[in-house]
Every structure is written in structure tokens, then in C-alpha cells.
Amino acid sequence: MTALDKEIQVWGGAITATVATAGEGPPLVYMHGAGGLIWNESLERLAEDFTVYAPYLPGTGEGNPTAIYSLASLQDLLLFYFDVLDALELVSPVVVGESFGGMLAAELAATNPSAIGPLVLFSPLGLWRDDAPVPNWTIMTDDELRRTMFHDPQGSAADAFFAPHLDPEAQAAAALRATWAQACSAKFLWPIPERGLRNRLHRIKSRTLVVWGESDQLVSPVYARDFTESIQGARLEMVSEAGHLVQLEQPDAFDRLVKTFVSLPAT
Amino acid sequence: MKVTFFHFNPYRDLPADFADRYRSVWYDLPWNELASGDVAGQHLTWTLDELEHAARAGFDGIGVNEHHQNAYGGMCSPTVLGGNLAQRTSDVDVALVLCGATLPSISPPVRIAEDYAVIDCMSGGRLVAGLPLGTPMDVSLCNGIPPIEQRERYYEGLELVRRAWKQHEPMFPWNGKYFQLPGVNLWPRPIQQPMPIWIPGSGSPSTWEFAADNELCYAMLSYLGADLAQDAFDGYWNYVRSIGLDANPHRAAFVQMVVVSESFEQAERDYLEHIKYFFDKSLHIPPRMWTLPGHQTYGSLTGNKGASKQGATNAEIRANLSTWTLEDFTSRGIVVGGDPDTVREALISVTKRLHVGNLIVVGQIGSMPHDLTLKNIDLLAQEVLPGLRDAWDDGWENHWWPERLRQGDAAAPSATEIVG
């Protein structure tokens, strides 16, 4: 199964939003991280039970790299996503967000609580503590990234993440996509990945699950408590032998946690 | 030709094993382990003395720049130094080439417009207003601007500053994407109308196209010599012609490291260790700091091959540094060095092949001590400059140089007459 890229005109016609779409069942919106959307096996597994909608951050994905310049602020970006949800006619869908996508999912739920259904936040960015600063991953070497992002820096998940494509052209294209996705995401993360979410978390009404890898060195697990305590009724699940990218290092846990939380059996 | 002596005030006393012990000369190097205010003050005094010496020795311009949180170039504010130099040279017909204040780092950018106007007024209209985009380290790491906003903020700031400088512009509101001001009404405004503006760049097509489109001087700041700048200048001059502009060489400026001594052998004895210090320590910057995602436009990521060539040359230099001789640097054009005749011929060749009418000489390199820097300045001024002045004797007017300094010493009144 591969995802179909749905294109939607939003933002007064200024932005063509692209939404990777796959599967059947109740709607689930997946918000990707700062490196851009990579449609992989974990998302395919979700698509066995849900209709997965994965919107690309404007500027990322194929075509229209300059769309990012149409958005001036986080407020614009959130309104853009609400426009996309409206165009897809999604009413209170499940929203799953990872890292930067987790920050956006929380921001959406805090901005318009009634528009967002059950919320699953995997290692979300969005808060800042001086005693646990989030390091700047864009200036790390690959070795530093391995140590920071993964529980097992030399494990198969880390190796797969850094494995170059065999075809040099495909490799160059993938590197360009990833770099530009980081460039677009950084608009909302730089210089400190908090845009005031701490003031707004209390507005979230969604049933919320917060998930953190026990070995996360990028966004320290101390943030898990901040999110869980600030969102009314939120539950926390810690995942062992996982770093920042739970989905890549513990795909079974990722699948099980999402599906059991929204009351579906794990596959 | 106008020749500027340019300085970036490097920290001259880094330890020999600096590059092994620290990951970067920029952004996160620890002050307390490496430096002190007393030493920084000594360096700044030497630097300002050297610039004043260059002005009195006969250079057409003296130049400083802006960088932050680093030991590469300790000039946080070109306007603080520029104000000092304006007063030190109040009796000299020398241009103050501030190259310069970094618009995306300062909010609101009218502060730069004000400071430059003050220096222009203080100096009797001797300012060359360099307005660079800034390095990603300075703008995004040290000053917190999202890399993808750097260019938008730069172009907005530049438009705002240029409008604010105009003598006849009534107070105006500015409602930009990044800056909002209810009433811009600069006091003072510069003597020079229009202000000569230089747009520094490092070889990115979008920068030189902008300079040409706005008839500003494109100043390529590279430390790797004419060979690697050739593609950029070919691209620039092709673009200048394509939009119907003349080939006035003063539309362009180029930076060149230059060391002069009595002979090539003496030059090697005098300068080689300091050149190596520069490449080993002053340029010890992790590649990822230079390539923060968003600093380059999407188009430049797919199209700018010049940057990767420069990166490869930097890597080659650093890999072979321990065995390189002065000849290795001069044969590649990275450094122009040797006896005065050799240097003069090489500089004429560089400016001719790049078609450049404004030459920026870096004559204090890395750990070069004060006395040796003064020797280099004197030999340059006495033995080299006289042969460069008439390199472009074909009637082009340098519109990108202070008007009262364009024709040499005779025509212009002194600064004290204007100010006094």
C-alpha cells in the first residue's frame, strides 16, 4: 500500500496543500517531524485500521518549496492546518504528532479544542526548560545525531535512518528534501522550540496520551511530566529502549500505543 | 582603482592545539578558557592603530566588519569602530569602508541607518556603507534569527534603510513583514546622497543579481583567491551585461590576502606561520554551521556549485596545512605574496581577470603581530599601491566611492573644513 498525495487549494488559493492519504476506517491525522514526512511501514500499519491523513508542512514534499513564505507566523501555520482539516471535512479526528509534529498537534488542540479529537503526542517539542535545554540538532555531526536521537546509536534503526540511497541522484534528492524540511520547520522552532505553548496547554480538552522514549537525549523525558501535568487528564507512557524517534526504534510499541489508546486492537 | 586596507581583528593568541580541543572558532568557544578582556583590548588597540597607520600611509580606504561570539574576527559593532576611525582620520582623505553592519541581526534596522548616518556626518561624507547579509553563525546562532528568514529580513531592512537615508523623504510609516514603525524620520541623515553601498557576498547568484538590479557594488568576500572567485565574477558580469548595464569595473570589489616582504623567501619567513594560523584556527568552523538549513534558498541548494568548490578547497588546505609552503598558497592564488614587484603584478592580474575596480586587501592575517603588520602596510603603501592606482585609466567613474574622494587628494575639502 502506498499513500496517495491529495492536493487541496487553501489559504485563499495561495498554497496547494499536499496530504498523503491511505487506508480505510476512522480518520487519523498524522503530523510529521522537522525532517519532513517519510511514508513508512509504521504509517502503513496505521492505515490498516484508519484513514490516515498526513499533511505536509507547507514548502516540504514535492513541488512548491516557496509555499513556506506565504506563512508569517505560527498563528498562520495553525490556521493553515485548520483550513486543511475543514477541506477534508474532518470533525474532531484523532491527531498523532511526533516531535515538531507533536508540538503542532498540541498547538492545534490548544487553539481550537473542539476541532481536535483524541491526541497522541510522541516526544513533542514546544516547551523549554533552562535546566534541560533542547540541543540544536541542525549543527550536529551524524555521530552526534546518532547518540542524541537513538537509544542504540549503532542499532538497525539508526543504521537505516542514516543509510544512503544506492542511487546518488536519489540520495541527493532525499538530502535536499530533508534539508528544506528542516529549513521550513525551523521557521517555527528557531532559536528556541517554544512559541508560548506553556501558556496555552491548559486549554486542551482532548483525551491525551503523551509518549516518551526513556533514552530521549534530544527532548529530555523531564518534559514528559510538564506535558502530562499541564494537559488535563493526560496519560503518560514511557517506552524503554527508545530514544527520540520511538516510531523508528520501537515500531511495535508505536503501533500498539496509538491503537489501544483509540480503542482498537493492535495488529 | 581604489584600494582598501581591511581588518577583521582576529583573536591573535589562540593556543597551538586550539583546533583539536574545540569544535568551533565561532558561537560556542568558551571565553574564560581562551581569552581575557585585557588581551582583547590590546588586540583592538593594535587593530585600530594599524587601520589608522594604513590610512596615513596612503590607502584609499580602511575597512572593518561585523561578527559575533567568535575568535575569527572580534568586531561586534563596525559602527563603534567606525566612529573611532572617523575621528582618528579626521585630517586624512580616506574612505571608511564599513563592510559592514549586518541588517538581519539588528531590530529595527533603522538603528544601522542612524549609526551609518552619524559616521557619514562625523567624517564629512567619507563612508562606504557595506550592508552584508551576514554569516549564518552570526545571524542565526548568535542572534537567533530563523535561517529561512535571514534573506527576507535582509531585503526588507535594506529597503527601509535606503529610504530612511533620503534627504527629501518625509516621515513615513513602515508596515513590513518583519518590522513595523509608525514614523521613520531619521536624524541625522547622511551627507552623501545617494550613499555609496556595497553588497558583500560569497558567490551566491541571488546576491549578485540583487546588487546589479539595484546598481549597488557587489563585493565578493572570499579568502580563497581569484581562481575560485572567477565563476562568481563571470556570472556577475554576464548578469550585469544581460540587464543592460555598462561594465564599469567599480561595480565590483574583491578581497585578497596580501603579504609583502623584501623577497619571496623573506615573505615566507615573515608570514607563513600566521597564514597557517588563519586557516587552522580562525577558519575552524564545522561545515554544518555554515550550512544551517534555510540559510541558502531552495534554488541555491540545487544550483550553487561555487559553495561546494570553496568547501573542498578549504578542506584541502586544512588537510595539507602542516606541509604547505608559501608557494602552495601563492600558486593557487589564495595568498598574493612575495617581493613588491611580484605582488604588484599579481594584484593587477587578479583585478584584471575579475574585472574589479575596488580591491580590498587583507594585510593582517591570523596571529600576525603588530610590528609585522605595520611592515606589511608600509611596503604595500610605498612599493605596491603606486603601481595599482592607474590600473583602470579608461574613464570609468567610481560611483560606489565617496564623491569627494574619487579624484584623489586635490579636489575635496578636508573633513575638518566640512565638519568644523
XYZ file of C-alpha atoms in Angstrom:
687
model
C 0.000 0.000 0.000
C 1.292 3.436 -0.790
C -0.184 6.754 0.172
C -1.942 8.888 -2.359
C -0.993 12.560 -2.360
C -4.182 14.583 -2.235
C -3.832 18.242 -3.252
C -6.082 20.916 -1.777
C -6.186 24.637 -2.508
C -6.168 26.614 0.744
C -5.002 29.956 2.139
C -7.061 31.920 -0.340
C -5.608 29.867 -3.172
C -2.011 30.845 -2.257
C -0.982 27.403 -1.036
C -1.543 23.999 -2.558
C -1.614 21.751 0.475
C -0.447 18.187 -0.039
C -1.885 15.470 2.199
C -0.592 11.921 1.981
C -3.692 9.746 2.356
C -4.064 5.993 2.780
C -6.276 3.309 4.316
C -9.865 2.982 5.411
C -11.590 3.478 8.699
C -11.966 6.355 11.109
C -9.810 9.386 10.275
C -6.392 9.809 11.859
C -4.288 12.881 11.182
C -0.538 12.328 11.406
C 1.715 15.363 11.935
C 5.292 14.726 10.821
C 8.520 15.893 12.471
C 11.026 18.562 11.495
C 12.756 16.361 8.924
C 9.622 16.089 6.805
C 7.124 13.327 6.079
C 8.566 9.929 5.251
C 5.807 7.457 4.441
C 6.987 4.233 6.036
C 5.864 0.897 7.393
C 4.577 2.325 10.682
C 2.190 4.619 8.854
C 1.099 1.762 6.609
C 0.242 -0.243 9.697
C -1.878 2.630 10.983
C -3.578 2.723 7.587
C -4.762 -0.850 8.115
C -7.198 0.469 10.723
C -7.571 4.162 9.956
C -7.863 6.509 7.074
C -4.532 8.243 7.624
C -4.192 11.867 6.551
C -0.628 13.171 6.754
C -0.418 16.830 5.685
C 2.964 18.102 4.552
C 4.294 21.235 6.206
C 3.993 23.948 3.514
C 7.204 24.081 1.471
C 8.096 20.433 2.125
C 7.351 17.403 -0.007
C 7.309 17.553 -3.785
C 6.832 20.846 -5.585
C 6.143 24.352 -4.338
C 9.132 24.811 -1.983
C 8.338 28.520 -1.674
C 4.908 27.943 -0.077
C 6.566 28.443 3.311
C 6.993 32.167 2.549
C 3.198 32.593 2.490
C 3.064 31.976 6.228
C 4.318 34.711 8.538
C 3.933 33.098 11.935
C 2.874 30.073 13.967
C -0.625 31.554 14.038
C -0.736 31.454 10.236
C 0.517 27.885 10.228
C -2.144 26.696 12.684
C -4.891 28.389 10.678
C -3.496 26.719 7.566
C -3.890 23.302 9.206
C -7.432 24.102 10.345
C -8.225 25.048 6.740
C -6.868 21.674 5.628
C -8.967 19.817 8.224
C -12.038 21.754 7.088
C -11.360 20.990 3.433
C -11.050 17.289 4.293
C -14.290 17.590 6.294
C -12.658 16.014 9.328
C -14.566 16.581 12.545
C -12.572 16.027 15.747
C -10.225 13.461 14.214
C -7.576 11.532 16.107
C -4.337 13.517 15.823
C -0.951 11.852 16.239
C 2.117 14.076 16.235
C 5.799 13.347 16.597
C 8.436 15.806 17.804
C 7.759 19.051 15.863
C 4.509 17.431 14.721
C 3.662 16.786 18.375
C 4.172 20.457 19.134
C 1.858 21.380 16.256
C -0.761 18.830 17.350
C -0.734 20.307 20.858
C -0.903 23.846 19.493
C -3.900 22.918 17.298
C -5.715 21.319 20.230
C -4.955 24.299 22.474
C -6.057 26.811 19.859
C -9.386 25.210 18.940
C -10.127 22.459 21.497
C -13.407 21.379 19.921
C -11.856 20.724 16.500
C -9.362 18.100 17.657
C -10.262 14.612 18.910
C -8.029 12.177 20.800
C -4.448 13.382 20.857
C -1.281 11.273 20.876
C 1.947 13.205 21.366
C 5.223 11.382 20.744
C 8.187 13.257 22.305
C 6.694 16.625 21.400
C 8.758 19.775 21.102
C 7.082 23.006 22.153
C 8.253 23.628 25.713
C 11.562 24.916 27.030
C 13.382 24.463 30.313
C 16.708 26.103 31.051
C 17.658 23.043 33.125
C 17.099 20.702 30.151
C 17.764 22.703 27.002
C 16.903 21.052 23.695
C 20.210 20.949 21.793
C 20.409 22.333 18.259
C 20.340 19.212 16.101
C 20.968 21.100 12.870
C 24.628 21.656 13.755
C 25.340 18.111 14.946
C 27.533 15.669 13.087
C 25.990 12.338 12.102
C 27.724 10.681 15.057
C 26.306 13.263 17.452
C 22.873 12.803 15.906
C 23.049 9.051 16.392
C 23.943 9.465 20.049
C 21.297 12.126 20.612
C 18.362 10.699 18.692
C 18.656 6.958 19.273
C 18.680 4.646 22.266
C 21.104 2.416 20.370
C 23.318 4.665 18.226
C 24.626 1.657 16.307
C 21.337 -0.235 16.119
C 19.442 -1.193 12.999
C 17.006 1.712 13.294
C 19.851 4.237 13.442
C 21.670 2.494 10.593
C 18.535 2.546 8.451
C 17.968 6.235 9.253
C 21.458 7.198 8.057
C 21.827 4.652 5.250
C 22.416 6.458 1.971
C 20.413 5.541 -1.100
C 22.374 3.409 -3.535
C 21.417 5.724 -6.374
C 23.367 9.008 -5.976
C 20.576 11.036 -7.570
C 18.006 9.611 -5.186
C 20.398 10.318 -2.326
C 20.853 13.949 -3.415
C 17.090 14.376 -3.763
C 16.465 12.896 -0.313
C 19.132 15.126 1.239
C 17.595 18.167 -0.417
C 14.098 17.222 0.805
C 15.362 16.714 4.353
C 17.380 19.953 4.405
C 14.483 22.004 3.098
C 12.069 20.365 5.539
C 14.412 21.366 8.378
C 14.595 24.875 6.908
C 10.802 25.216 6.816
C 10.281 23.673 10.269
C 12.936 25.920 11.804
C 10.741 28.898 10.933
C 8.623 27.762 13.908
C 11.352 26.226 16.085
C 14.281 28.643 15.901
C 16.048 29.762 18.031
C 14.169 28.061 20.870
C 11.453 25.491 20.108
C 8.777 27.148 22.210
C 6.279 29.691 20.920
C 4.299 30.123 24.126
C 2.673 26.705 24.280
C 3.196 26.577 28.043
C 0.624 29.364 28.403
C -1.902 27.513 26.252
C -1.653 23.824 27.197
C -4.413 24.213 29.802
C -6.905 24.875 27.007
C -6.588 21.354 25.571
C -9.801 19.354 26.046
C -8.753 16.283 24.036
C -8.260 12.915 25.648
C -4.450 12.901 25.507
C -1.689 10.308 25.563
C 1.896 11.506 25.966
C 4.589 9.025 24.890
C 8.315 9.388 25.546
C 11.343 7.251 24.808
C 13.217 6.613 28.032
C 16.541 7.331 26.308
C 15.497 10.531 24.535
C 18.560 12.809 24.596
C 17.096 15.446 22.303
C 13.979 16.352 24.256
C 14.656 15.123 27.763
C 11.992 12.933 29.406
C 11.635 15.657 32.081
C 9.394 17.375 29.528
C 7.045 14.383 29.635
C 5.985 15.408 33.108
C 5.433 19.017 32.043
C 3.115 17.968 29.222
C 1.272 15.372 31.290
C 0.724 17.674 34.244
C -0.359 20.638 32.131
C -2.918 18.810 29.978
C -5.977 17.869 31.956
C -6.359 14.096 32.266
C -3.345 13.303 30.106
C -1.762 9.876 30.448
C 1.957 9.165 30.105
C 3.599 6.099 28.597
C 7.364 5.720 28.740
C 8.887 3.424 26.131
C 12.036 1.546 27.038
C 14.908 1.081 24.602
C 13.746 4.070 22.593
C 15.301 7.459 22.015
C 13.638 10.489 20.446
C 12.305 8.563 17.452
C 10.043 5.996 19.122
C 8.360 5.162 15.840
C 11.652 4.084 14.274
C 13.232 2.314 17.226
C 10.110 0.647 18.683
C 7.600 0.425 15.826
C 5.510 -2.224 17.617
C 5.125 -0.014 20.683
C 4.243 2.925 18.444
C 1.509 0.905 16.749
C 0.172 -0.650 19.953
C 0.074 2.630 21.886
C -1.813 4.513 19.201
C -4.314 1.747 18.534
C -5.047 0.807 22.127
C -5.394 4.442 23.085
C -8.085 4.977 20.494
C -9.587 1.589 21.425
C -8.614 -0.555 18.535
C -6.745 -3.862 18.766
C -3.074 -3.739 17.795
C -2.176 -5.573 14.575
C 41.454 51.634 -8.712
C 40.595 52.204 -5.084
C 42.439 50.043 -2.580
C 41.111 49.469 0.927
C 43.079 48.063 3.826
C 40.651 45.720 5.542
C 40.885 44.293 9.027
C 38.733 41.873 10.962
C 40.642 41.933 14.247
C 41.277 38.235 14.701
C 41.986 36.937 18.164
C 45.763 36.583 17.759
C 46.613 34.376 20.743
C 44.726 31.090 20.396
C 46.635 28.056 21.726
C 48.529 25.854 19.275
C 46.167 22.918 19.793
C 43.018 25.028 19.571
C 41.522 23.142 16.617
C 41.961 19.815 18.366
C 40.481 20.917 21.637
C 37.477 22.928 20.455
C 34.876 22.199 17.828
C 34.494 25.735 16.534
C 36.081 29.184 16.485
C 32.540 30.564 16.363
C 29.476 30.567 18.619
C 30.310 28.159 21.449
C 34.022 28.556 22.197
C 34.465 29.266 25.905
C 35.677 32.795 26.613
C 37.056 32.083 30.057
C 39.345 29.290 28.873
C 40.725 31.132 25.882
C 40.647 34.878 26.274
C 40.593 37.880 28.546
C 39.376 41.434 28.329
C 42.931 42.739 28.686
C 44.137 40.785 25.668
C 41.013 41.627 23.645
C 41.607 45.292 24.451
C 45.239 45.054 23.314
C 44.135 43.434 20.046
C 41.538 46.129 19.408
C 44.083 48.876 20.050
C 46.590 47.288 17.671
C 43.862 46.835 15.073
C 42.704 50.438 15.231
C 46.325 51.673 15.212
C 47.033 49.528 12.159
C 43.998 50.871 10.333
C 44.951 54.456 11.138
C 48.510 53.697 10.021
C 47.192 52.328 6.718
C 45.125 55.479 6.222
C 48.131 57.722 6.816
C 50.374 55.524 4.667
C 48.167 56.209 1.666
C 45.485 53.562 1.313
C 42.305 54.899 -0.306
C 40.086 53.239 2.262
C 40.199 51.435 5.579
C 37.681 48.740 6.371
C 36.136 46.863 9.262
C 33.279 44.388 9.559
C 30.858 42.737 11.993
C 30.958 39.296 13.596
C 29.719 37.863 16.876
C 30.751 35.338 19.535
C 33.950 34.282 17.829
C 37.740 34.436 17.730
C 37.802 34.740 13.929
C 37.073 38.432 13.893
C 36.452 40.411 17.060
C 34.357 43.243 15.673
C 30.911 43.076 17.231
C 29.990 46.537 16.036
C 31.519 48.094 12.927
C 29.886 51.369 13.851
C 31.627 51.592 17.237
C 34.964 51.048 15.485
C 33.919 53.188 12.518
C 33.144 56.106 14.822
C 36.576 55.799 16.365
C 38.239 55.640 12.948
C 36.266 58.627 11.695
C 37.807 60.783 14.422
C 41.281 59.258 14.155
C 41.340 60.101 10.437
C 39.587 63.460 10.508
C 42.627 65.001 8.786
C 43.051 62.249 6.164
C 41.254 61.810 2.866
C 40.443 58.175 3.414
C 37.173 56.317 2.929
C 35.660 54.412 5.840
C 34.589 51.099 4.339
C 32.295 49.502 6.903
C 31.621 46.143 5.378
C 29.681 46.060 7.488
C 26.664 46.225 9.732
C 24.500 43.103 9.487
C 20.897 44.118 8.859
C 19.130 40.861 9.831
C 20.836 40.906 13.243
C 19.577 44.339 14.281
C 15.965 45.110 15.042
C 14.765 47.550 13.964
C 17.339 48.076 11.209
C 16.865 51.855 11.238
C 19.407 51.720 14.066
C 22.012 50.881 11.423
C 20.726 53.675 9.203
C 21.206 56.076 12.117
C 24.679 54.878 13.079
C 25.891 54.991 9.481
C 24.404 58.460 9.033
C 26.204 59.620 12.183
C 29.532 58.280 10.900
C 28.960 59.839 7.485
C 28.261 63.207 9.110
C 31.207 62.889 11.528
C 33.588 62.022 8.712
C 32.497 64.678 6.258
C 30.927 62.174 3.873
C 33.643 59.526 3.784
C 31.505 56.452 4.468
C 31.161 53.450 2.188
C 28.108 51.652 3.516
C 28.676 47.914 3.340
C 25.478 46.057 4.160
C 26.025 42.303 4.275
C 23.512 39.524 4.654
C 25.704 38.167 7.467
C 27.014 34.703 8.171
C 24.602 32.015 9.390
C 26.646 31.761 12.587
C 26.224 35.442 13.365
C 22.627 35.915 12.339
C 21.014 32.628 13.320
C 23.197 31.071 16.024
C 24.387 34.216 17.825
C 21.411 36.485 17.134
C 18.601 33.946 16.994
C 17.052 34.680 13.597
C 15.461 31.615 11.904
C 17.742 30.872 8.947
C 14.884 30.908 6.433
C 14.004 34.471 7.488
C 17.526 35.848 7.083
C 17.198 36.904 3.447
C 13.674 38.266 3.779
C 14.701 40.349 6.796
C 17.809 41.497 4.960
C 15.993 42.725 1.865
C 13.270 44.370 3.916
C 15.860 46.046 6.146
C 17.877 47.266 3.181
C 14.858 48.833 1.531
C 13.924 50.522 4.793
C 17.441 51.856 5.403
C 17.878 53.216 1.875
C 14.564 55.033 2.041
C 15.306 56.403 5.510
C 18.594 57.929 4.280
C 16.997 60.047 1.527
C 17.374 63.766 2.090
C 13.902 64.673 0.764
C 11.922 61.738 2.179
C 9.197 62.996 4.529
C 8.436 60.958 7.637
C 6.882 57.664 6.582
C 5.248 54.667 8.299
C 6.742 51.222 7.716
C 4.452 48.211 7.925
C 6.684 45.359 6.803
C 6.612 41.623 7.225
C 9.241 41.800 9.951
C 9.462 45.440 11.041
C 6.772 47.919 11.980
C 7.487 51.571 12.711
C 4.857 54.296 12.936
C 7.040 57.124 11.644
C 10.543 56.830 10.233
C 12.240 60.217 10.241
C 15.992 59.864 10.523
C 18.046 62.437 12.380
C 20.707 62.927 11.178
C 20.621 61.868 7.562
C 23.873 61.238 5.711
C 25.816 63.912 3.850
C 26.199 61.603 0.873
C 23.147 61.485 -1.391
C 22.994 58.780 -2.518
C 25.106 56.797 -0.118
C 27.644 54.509 -1.812
C 26.500 50.994 -0.905
C 28.437 47.739 -1.151
C 26.702 44.391 -1.032
C 29.128 41.788 0.280
C 28.563 38.218 -0.847
C 30.334 34.911 -1.038
C 29.344 33.761 -4.519
C 25.607 33.185 -4.293
C 23.872 34.246 -7.550
C 20.869 35.728 -5.733
C 23.183 38.229 -4.002
C 24.983 39.493 -7.097
C 21.735 39.680 -9.046
C 20.302 41.833 -6.287
C 23.396 44.089 -6.305
C 23.222 44.516 -10.080
C 19.451 45.045 -10.177
C 19.839 47.883 -7.673
C 23.080 49.249 -9.167
C 24.990 48.627 -5.959
C 28.601 47.449 -5.742
C 28.983 43.675 -5.423
C 31.841 42.900 -3.029
C 32.940 39.308 -3.026
C 34.404 38.350 0.318
C 36.340 35.146 -0.083
C 39.656 34.114 1.391
C 40.423 31.667 -1.340
C 41.677 33.912 -4.115
C 40.778 34.731 -7.682
C 40.705 31.186 -9.063
C 37.662 30.290 -7.005
C 36.084 33.707 -7.472
C 36.265 33.505 -11.263
C 32.959 31.675 -11.686
C 31.174 34.147 -9.441
C 32.551 37.205 -11.248
C 31.883 35.676 -14.656
C 28.317 35.132 -13.504
C 28.081 38.648 -12.109
C 29.422 40.393 -15.211
C 27.267 38.254 -17.511
C 24.268 39.254 -15.456
C 25.307 42.945 -15.454
C 25.501 42.867 -19.271
C 22.254 40.926 -19.580
C 20.281 43.657 -17.846
C 21.858 46.362 -19.994
C 24.332 47.919 -17.556
C 27.828 49.057 -18.510
C 30.945 47.149 -17.477
C 32.254 49.804 -15.076
C 34.777 47.793 -13.004
C 33.901 49.766 -9.896
C 30.620 47.870 -9.745
C 32.705 45.168 -8.094
C 35.036 44.727 -5.149
C 37.187 41.766 -4.232
C 39.007 40.678 -1.082
C 42.553 39.388 -1.361
C 45.017 38.352 1.341
C 48.344 40.032 0.606
C 51.770 39.779 2.266
C 54.812 41.719 1.098
C 58.430 41.457 2.142
C 61.893 42.118 0.738
C 61.923 38.794 -1.110
C 59.735 35.733 -1.518
C 61.953 33.821 0.900
C 61.711 36.583 3.479
C 57.946 36.715 2.983
C 57.765 33.018 3.777
C 59.835 33.527 6.930
C 57.743 36.522 7.950
C 54.211 35.412 7.205
C 53.751 31.679 6.632
C 53.051 30.730 10.263
C 50.398 33.444 10.512
C 48.695 32.345 7.296
C 48.615 28.816 8.686
C 47.216 30.085 11.978
C 44.400 31.707 9.994
C 43.402 28.557 8.133
C 43.949 26.245 11.093
C 42.305 28.311 13.823
C 40.464 31.384 12.529
C 38.545 29.270 9.997
C 37.961 26.310 12.314
C 34.217 26.174 11.737
C 32.110 22.998 11.486
C 30.617 22.783 7.978
C 27.108 22.447 9.418
C 27.337 25.878 10.997
C 27.932 27.316 7.518
C 25.004 25.428 6.050
C 22.182 25.898 8.540
C 19.005 24.685 6.835
C 17.268 27.689 5.319
C 20.326 29.943 5.138
C 20.540 29.090 1.455
C 17.424 29.424 -0.650
C 15.931 26.293 -2.196
C 17.225 27.487 -5.561
C 20.756 27.930 -4.222
C 20.670 24.468 -2.651
C 20.005 22.982 -6.046
C 22.136 25.355 -8.124
C 25.104 26.877 -6.266
C 28.118 24.758 -7.088
C 30.514 27.534 -6.050
C 29.925 26.924 -2.358
C 30.902 23.276 -2.604
C 34.083 24.185 -4.521
C 35.006 26.644 -1.773
C 34.304 23.988 0.839
C 36.505 21.483 -0.988
C 39.364 23.979 -1.208
C 39.053 24.801 2.491
C 39.191 21.087 3.269
C 42.241 20.617 1.016
C 44.057 23.485 2.729
C 43.294 22.227 6.205
C 44.267 18.640 5.365
C 47.668 19.688 4.000
C 48.395 22.620 6.241
C 51.387 21.151 8.059
C 53.380 20.625 4.875
C 52.294 23.614 2.801
C 54.809 26.321 1.948
C 54.050 29.895 0.955
C 54.361 28.730 -2.640
C 51.431 26.349 -2.087
C 49.258 29.314 -1.123
C 50.510 31.722 -3.778
C 50.488 29.248 -6.669
C 46.772 28.648 -6.038
C 46.125 32.374 -5.731
C 44.865 32.002 -2.177
C 47.502 34.439 -0.940
C 49.282 37.050 -3.030
C 52.762 37.291 -1.562
C 56.434 37.922 -2.171
C 58.539 40.925 -3.094
C 56.787 44.167 -4.095
C 57.172 43.676 -7.856
C 55.698 40.185 -7.732
C 52.827 41.330 -5.554
C 52.024 44.337 -7.739
C 51.920 42.244 -10.902
C 49.799 39.578 -9.209
C 47.291 42.115 -7.907
C 46.966 43.768 -11.318
C 46.388 40.334 -12.807
C 43.717 39.491 -10.190
C 41.813 42.723 -10.677
C 42.001 42.495 -14.470
C 40.812 38.907 -14.738
C 37.942 39.500 -12.315
C 37.299 42.978 -13.767
C 37.322 44.588 -10.331
C 37.834 48.288 -9.639
C 37.759 48.151 -5.847
C 40.428 45.994 -4.253
C 40.135 45.055 -0.597
C 43.458 43.996 0.875
C 43.641 41.868 3.981
C 47.123 42.555 5.291
C 46.841 41.446 8.885
C 46.303 37.701 8.891
C 45.705 35.387 11.837
C 48.324 35.787 14.530
C 50.386 38.435 12.689
C 51.860 40.697 15.365
C 51.571 44.459 15.348
C 55.091 45.309 14.117
C 54.938 42.845 11.243
C 51.541 44.205 10.229
C 52.974 47.735 10.107
C 55.823 46.475 7.918
C 53.328 44.867 5.524
C 51.273 48.070 5.419
C 54.348 50.221 4.706
C 55.675 48.007 1.928
C 52.206 47.815 0.376
C 51.680 51.559 0.545
C 55.155 52.564 -0.641
C 56.029 49.872 -3.168
C 52.775 48.368 -4.416
C 49.935 50.901 -4.319
C 51.530 53.466 -6.660
C 51.517 50.865 -9.431
C 47.880 49.910 -8.847
C 46.214 53.320 -8.815
C 46.032 53.657 -12.578
C 45.036 50.095 -13.318
C 41.730 51.429 -14.706
C 42.579 54.594 -16.575
C 39.761 54.274 -19.045
C 37.439 56.933 -17.748
C 35.110 54.924 -15.565
C 33.806 56.928 -12.628
C 33.638 55.115 -9.302
C 30.049 55.852 -8.282
C 30.468 53.461 -5.377
C 33.085 55.570 -3.610
C 32.564 58.795 -1.618
C 32.291 61.537 -4.218
C 34.750 63.881 -2.541
C 37.412 61.148 -2.508
C 37.004 59.869 -6.059
C 39.676 62.003 -7.695
C 42.408 61.670 -5.118
C 43.520 64.350 -2.701
C 43.235 67.609 -4.577
C 39.581 68.344 -5.193
C 37.947 67.600 -1.893
C 37.890 69.831 1.154
C 39.176 68.212 4.305
C 36.792 66.688 6.768
C 37.551 69.355 9.347
C 36.518 72.089 6.907
C 33.174 70.414 6.350
C 32.534 69.430 9.918
C 34.321 72.326 11.592
